[in-house]
Tab-separated table of C-alpha atoms in Angstrom:
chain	number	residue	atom	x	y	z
A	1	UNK	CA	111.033	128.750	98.904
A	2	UNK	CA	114.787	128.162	99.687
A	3	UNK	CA	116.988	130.501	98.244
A	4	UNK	CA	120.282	129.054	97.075
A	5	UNK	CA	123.133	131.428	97.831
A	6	UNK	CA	126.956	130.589	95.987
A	7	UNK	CA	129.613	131.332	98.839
A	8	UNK	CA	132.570	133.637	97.726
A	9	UNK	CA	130.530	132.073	93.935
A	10	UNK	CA	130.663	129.035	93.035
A	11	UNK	CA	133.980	128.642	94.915
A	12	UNK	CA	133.990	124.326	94.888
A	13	UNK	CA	134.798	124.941	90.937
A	14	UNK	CA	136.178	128.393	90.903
A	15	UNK	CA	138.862	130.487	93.031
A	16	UNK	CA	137.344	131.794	95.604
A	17	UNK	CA	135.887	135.509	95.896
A	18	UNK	CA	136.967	135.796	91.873
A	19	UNK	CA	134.803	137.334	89.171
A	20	UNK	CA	135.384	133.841	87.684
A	21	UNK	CA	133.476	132.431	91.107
A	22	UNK	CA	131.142	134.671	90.745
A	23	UNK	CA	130.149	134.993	86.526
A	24	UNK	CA	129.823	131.105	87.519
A	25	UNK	CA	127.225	131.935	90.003
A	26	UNK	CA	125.392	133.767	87.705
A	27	UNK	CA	125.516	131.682	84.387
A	28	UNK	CA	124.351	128.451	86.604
A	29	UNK	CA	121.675	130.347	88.270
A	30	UNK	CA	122.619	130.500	91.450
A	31	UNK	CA	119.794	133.063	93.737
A	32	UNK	CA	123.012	134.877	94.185
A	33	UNK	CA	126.397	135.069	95.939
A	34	UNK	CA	127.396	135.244	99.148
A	35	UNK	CA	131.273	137.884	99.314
A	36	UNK	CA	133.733	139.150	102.270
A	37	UNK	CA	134.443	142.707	101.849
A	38	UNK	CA	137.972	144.788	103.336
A	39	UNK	CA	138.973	148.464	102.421
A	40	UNK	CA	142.101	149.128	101.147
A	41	UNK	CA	144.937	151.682	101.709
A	42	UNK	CA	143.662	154.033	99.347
A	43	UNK	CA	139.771	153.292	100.424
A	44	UNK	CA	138.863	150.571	97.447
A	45	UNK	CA	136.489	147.939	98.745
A	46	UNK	CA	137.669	144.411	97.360
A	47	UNK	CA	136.125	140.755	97.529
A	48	UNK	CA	138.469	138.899	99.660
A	49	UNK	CA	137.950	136.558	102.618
A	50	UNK	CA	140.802	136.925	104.844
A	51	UNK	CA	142.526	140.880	105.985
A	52	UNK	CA	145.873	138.803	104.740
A	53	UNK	CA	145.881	137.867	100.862
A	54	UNK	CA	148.116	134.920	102.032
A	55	UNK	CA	145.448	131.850	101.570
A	56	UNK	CA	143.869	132.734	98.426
A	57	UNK	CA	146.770	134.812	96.920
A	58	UNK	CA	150.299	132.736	97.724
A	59	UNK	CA	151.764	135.758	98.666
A	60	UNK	CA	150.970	137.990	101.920
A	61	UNK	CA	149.441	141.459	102.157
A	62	UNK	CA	147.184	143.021	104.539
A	63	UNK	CA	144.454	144.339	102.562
A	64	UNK	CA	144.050	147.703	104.926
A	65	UNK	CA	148.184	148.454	104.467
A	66	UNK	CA	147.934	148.029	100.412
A	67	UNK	CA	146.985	150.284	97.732
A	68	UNK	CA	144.356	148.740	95.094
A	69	UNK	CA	147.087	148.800	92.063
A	70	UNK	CA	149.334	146.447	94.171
A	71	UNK	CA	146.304	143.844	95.259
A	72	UNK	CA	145.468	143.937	91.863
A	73	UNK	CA	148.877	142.353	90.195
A	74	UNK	CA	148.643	138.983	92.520
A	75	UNK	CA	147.430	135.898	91.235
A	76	UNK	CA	143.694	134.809	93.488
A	77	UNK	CA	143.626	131.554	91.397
A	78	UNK	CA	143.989	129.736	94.544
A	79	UNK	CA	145.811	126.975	92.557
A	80	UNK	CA	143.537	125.857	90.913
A	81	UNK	CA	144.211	124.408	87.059
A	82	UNK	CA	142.752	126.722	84.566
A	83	UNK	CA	142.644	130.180	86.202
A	84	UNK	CA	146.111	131.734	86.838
A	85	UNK	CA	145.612	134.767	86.562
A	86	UNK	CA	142.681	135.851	88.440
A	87	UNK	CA	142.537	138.939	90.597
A	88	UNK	CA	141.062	139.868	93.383
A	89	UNK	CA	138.244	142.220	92.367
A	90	UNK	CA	136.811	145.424	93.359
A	91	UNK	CA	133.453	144.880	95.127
A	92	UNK	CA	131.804	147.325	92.297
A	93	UNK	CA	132.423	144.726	89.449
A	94	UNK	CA	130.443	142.233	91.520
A	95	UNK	CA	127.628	144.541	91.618
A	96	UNK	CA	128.375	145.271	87.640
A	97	UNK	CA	127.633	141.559	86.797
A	98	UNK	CA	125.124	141.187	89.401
A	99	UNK	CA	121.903	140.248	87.346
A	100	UNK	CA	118.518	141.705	87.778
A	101	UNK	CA	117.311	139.934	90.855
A	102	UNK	CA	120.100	137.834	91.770
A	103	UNK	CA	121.380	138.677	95.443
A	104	UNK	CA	124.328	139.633	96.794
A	105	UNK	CA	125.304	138.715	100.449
A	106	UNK	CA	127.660	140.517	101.376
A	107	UNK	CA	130.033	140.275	104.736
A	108	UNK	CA	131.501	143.270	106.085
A	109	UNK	CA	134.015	141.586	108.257
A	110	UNK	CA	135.535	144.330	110.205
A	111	UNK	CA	133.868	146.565	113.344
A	112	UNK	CA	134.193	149.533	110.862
A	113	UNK	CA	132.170	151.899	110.441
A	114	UNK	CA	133.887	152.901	107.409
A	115	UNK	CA	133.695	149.914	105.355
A	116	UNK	CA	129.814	150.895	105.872
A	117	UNK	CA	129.685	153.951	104.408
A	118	UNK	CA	132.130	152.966	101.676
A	119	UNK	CA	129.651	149.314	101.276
A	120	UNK	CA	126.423	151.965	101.060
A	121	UNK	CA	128.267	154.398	98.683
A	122	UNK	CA	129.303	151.493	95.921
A	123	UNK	CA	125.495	150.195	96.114
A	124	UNK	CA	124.213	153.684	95.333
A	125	UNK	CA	126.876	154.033	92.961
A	126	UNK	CA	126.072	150.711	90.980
A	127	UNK	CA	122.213	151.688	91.188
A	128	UNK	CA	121.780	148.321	92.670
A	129	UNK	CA	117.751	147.429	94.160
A	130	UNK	CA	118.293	147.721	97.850
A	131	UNK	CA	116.041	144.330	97.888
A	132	UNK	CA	118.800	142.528	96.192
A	133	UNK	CA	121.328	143.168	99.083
A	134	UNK	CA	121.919	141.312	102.649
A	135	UNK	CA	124.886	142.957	104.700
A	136	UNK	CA	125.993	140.377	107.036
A	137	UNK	CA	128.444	140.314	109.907
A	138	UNK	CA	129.372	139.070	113.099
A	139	UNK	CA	129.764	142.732	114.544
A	140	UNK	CA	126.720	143.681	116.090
A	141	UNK	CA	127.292	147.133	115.777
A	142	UNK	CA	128.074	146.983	112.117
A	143	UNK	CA	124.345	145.265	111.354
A	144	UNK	CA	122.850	147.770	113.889
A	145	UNK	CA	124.968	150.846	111.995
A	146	UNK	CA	123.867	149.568	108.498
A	147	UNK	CA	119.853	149.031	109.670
A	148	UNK	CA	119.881	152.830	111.243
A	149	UNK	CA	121.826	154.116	107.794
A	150	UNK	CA	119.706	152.542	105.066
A	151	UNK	CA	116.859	150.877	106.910
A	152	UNK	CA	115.659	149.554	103.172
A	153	UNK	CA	118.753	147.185	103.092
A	154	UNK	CA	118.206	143.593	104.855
A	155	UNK	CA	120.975	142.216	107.234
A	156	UNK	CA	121.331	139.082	108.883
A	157	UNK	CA	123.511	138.571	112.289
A	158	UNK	CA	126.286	135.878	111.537
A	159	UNK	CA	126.742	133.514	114.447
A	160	UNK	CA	128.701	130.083	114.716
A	161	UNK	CA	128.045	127.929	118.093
A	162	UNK	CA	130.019	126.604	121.011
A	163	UNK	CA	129.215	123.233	122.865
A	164	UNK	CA	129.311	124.863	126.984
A	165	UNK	CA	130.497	122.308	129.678
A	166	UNK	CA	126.863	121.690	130.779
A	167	UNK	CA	126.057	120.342	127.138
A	168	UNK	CA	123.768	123.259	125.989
A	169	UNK	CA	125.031	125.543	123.263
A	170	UNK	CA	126.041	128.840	122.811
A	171	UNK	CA	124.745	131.329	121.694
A	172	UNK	CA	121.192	130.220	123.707
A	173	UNK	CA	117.903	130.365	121.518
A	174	UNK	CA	117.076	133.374	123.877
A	175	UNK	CA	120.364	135.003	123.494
A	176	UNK	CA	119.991	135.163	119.792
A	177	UNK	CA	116.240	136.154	119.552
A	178	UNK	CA	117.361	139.032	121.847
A	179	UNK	CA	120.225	140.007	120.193
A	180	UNK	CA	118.087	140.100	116.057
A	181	UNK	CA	116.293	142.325	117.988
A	182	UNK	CA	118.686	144.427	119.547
A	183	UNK	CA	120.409	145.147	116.409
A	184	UNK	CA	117.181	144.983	114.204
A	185	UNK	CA	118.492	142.707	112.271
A	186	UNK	CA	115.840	141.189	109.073
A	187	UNK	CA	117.557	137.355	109.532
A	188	UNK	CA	119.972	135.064	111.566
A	189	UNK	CA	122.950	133.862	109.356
A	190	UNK	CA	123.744	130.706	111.288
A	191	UNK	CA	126.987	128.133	110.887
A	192	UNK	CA	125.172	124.653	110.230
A	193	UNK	CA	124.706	121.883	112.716
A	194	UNK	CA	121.885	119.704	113.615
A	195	UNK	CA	122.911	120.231	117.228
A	196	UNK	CA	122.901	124.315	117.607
A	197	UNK	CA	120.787	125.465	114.641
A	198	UNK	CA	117.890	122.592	114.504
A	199	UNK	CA	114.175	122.577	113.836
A	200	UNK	CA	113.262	124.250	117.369
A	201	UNK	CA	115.837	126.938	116.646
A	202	UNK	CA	114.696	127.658	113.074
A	203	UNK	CA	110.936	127.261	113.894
A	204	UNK	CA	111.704	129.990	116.931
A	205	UNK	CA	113.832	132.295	114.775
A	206	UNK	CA	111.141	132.565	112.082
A	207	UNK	CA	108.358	132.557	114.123
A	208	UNK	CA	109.561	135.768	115.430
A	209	UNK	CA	109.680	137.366	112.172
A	210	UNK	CA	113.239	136.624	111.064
A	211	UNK	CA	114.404	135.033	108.009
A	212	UNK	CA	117.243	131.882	108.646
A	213	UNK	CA	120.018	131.765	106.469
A	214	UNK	CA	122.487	128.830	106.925
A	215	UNK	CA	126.552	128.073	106.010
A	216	UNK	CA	128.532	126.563	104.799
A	217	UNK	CA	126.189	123.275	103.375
A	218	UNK	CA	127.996	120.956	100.815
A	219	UNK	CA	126.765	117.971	101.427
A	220	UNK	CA	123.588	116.541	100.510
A	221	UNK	CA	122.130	114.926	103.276
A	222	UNK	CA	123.035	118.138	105.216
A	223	UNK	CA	120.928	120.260	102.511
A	224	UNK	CA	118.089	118.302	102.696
A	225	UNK	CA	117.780	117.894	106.591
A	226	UNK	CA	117.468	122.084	105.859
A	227	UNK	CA	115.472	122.048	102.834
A	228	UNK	CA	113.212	119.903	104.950
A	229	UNK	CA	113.273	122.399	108.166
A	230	UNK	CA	112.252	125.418	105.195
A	231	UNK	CA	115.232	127.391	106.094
A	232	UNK	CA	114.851	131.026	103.828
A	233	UNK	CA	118.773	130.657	102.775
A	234	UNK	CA	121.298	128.191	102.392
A	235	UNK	CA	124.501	129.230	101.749
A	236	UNK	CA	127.168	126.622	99.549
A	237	UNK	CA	130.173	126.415	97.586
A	238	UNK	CA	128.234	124.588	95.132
A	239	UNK	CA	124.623	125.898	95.579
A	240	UNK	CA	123.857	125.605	91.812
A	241	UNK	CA	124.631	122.060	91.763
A	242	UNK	CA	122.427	121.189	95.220
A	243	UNK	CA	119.678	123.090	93.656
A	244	UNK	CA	119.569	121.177	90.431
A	245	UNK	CA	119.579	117.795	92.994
A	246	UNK	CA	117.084	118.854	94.855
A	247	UNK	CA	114.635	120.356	91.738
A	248	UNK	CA	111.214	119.176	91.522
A	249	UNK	CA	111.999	116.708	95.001
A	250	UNK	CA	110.638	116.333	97.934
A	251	UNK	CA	113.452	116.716	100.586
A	252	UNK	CA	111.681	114.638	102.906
A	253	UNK	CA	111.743	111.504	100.863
């Protein structure tokens, strides 16, 4: 069954990579959330999607050049009415209000081998099931580093697509079935699109063995064309809401 995964929580009707976003996740339902993870100066991973805190925070910082207590005093409401205020959060108070079997997906989006170690250390620390965390990423190395530290811990390859000259697109089916296995990935974490990710491309993936995991799916018609092709993930800024559409449906009709 489709898992339904709230990206950076339930981010349509909260800020963004918030606790807010995420207790939102939770009290809807949500199978879990879906987070972007940078150290900071002083070695505190925090939930925020860009290195710069300019989008979501008004004011600029780069994450890796700022202590914690600094990142800490800027509002993350992203403007939106009704939560000034809101922080960006350490990545351990996700994992505090995680509940028991909800996921957490959870990006590491620099080629650091550091932000693994500190990513492996918080789960430990928070006593979190390794079967409720995915580590994704667009680094191959990074999901390769993270499968040979803590083999126990799923992670899914992140890949968008580009349209080549000759019509086809990149990456190739082959290219990616080569690559999960390269880095022994569990899943493909793929940017939605009838065109690159389709049914022959989800059929392959998980006929290999790998789970298929796909972003960022608002709409409806989009979510059922996926719900239809039995995709294992899809990921959403309103996930709880497409679920409760889709309950007790067939996705075909």
């Amino acid at each position: 069954m489709t898992k339904w995964i709230s990206h950076r929580g339930e981010s349509l009707d909260a800020p963004e990579n918030t606790l807010a976003a995420f207790h939102l996740a939770m009290e809807r339902g949500s199978d879990g959330v879906e987070t972007d993870i940078h150290l900071t100066a002083d070695g505190i991973l925090v939930c925020c999607h860009d290195a710069d805190t300019k989008h979501t925070c008004g004011e600029s910082r780069i994450i890796e050049e700022t202590p914690f207590a600094e990142l800490e005093t800027l509002d993350a409401s992203c403007g939106k009415e009704g939560f000034r205020g809101e922080r960006i959060p350490r990545y351990a108070e996700l994992l505090e209000l995680l509940h028991p079997g909800k996921l957490c997906l959870t990006e590491i989006k620099e080629n650091d081998p550091r932000v693994v170690a500190a990513f492996l250390k918080e789960i430990d620390r928070a006593g979190i099931a390794a079967e409720q965390i995915v580590m994704i990423s667009f680094h191959k190395e990074i999901v390769r580093l993270c499968k040979v530290l803590r083999p126990e811990i799923r992670v899914q390859w992140l890949t968008g697509f580009r349209a080549q000259e000759d019509g086809t697109m990149s990456p190739s089916q082959e290219t990616i079935l080569d690559t999960l296995k390269d880095v022994r990935a569990d899943g493909l974490d793929a940017a939605a699109g009838r065109e690159s990710c389709g049914r022959s491309l989800i059929r392959a993936v998980q006929d290999a063995g790998y789970a298929v995991n796909v972003w960022t799916i608002d709409e409806e018609e989009t979510a059922r064309f996926y719900l239809s092709a039995g995709v294992d993930f899809i990921t959403s800024n309103r996930a709880a809401g497409l679920r409760d559409l889709f309950r007790g449906k067939d996705p075909d009709r």
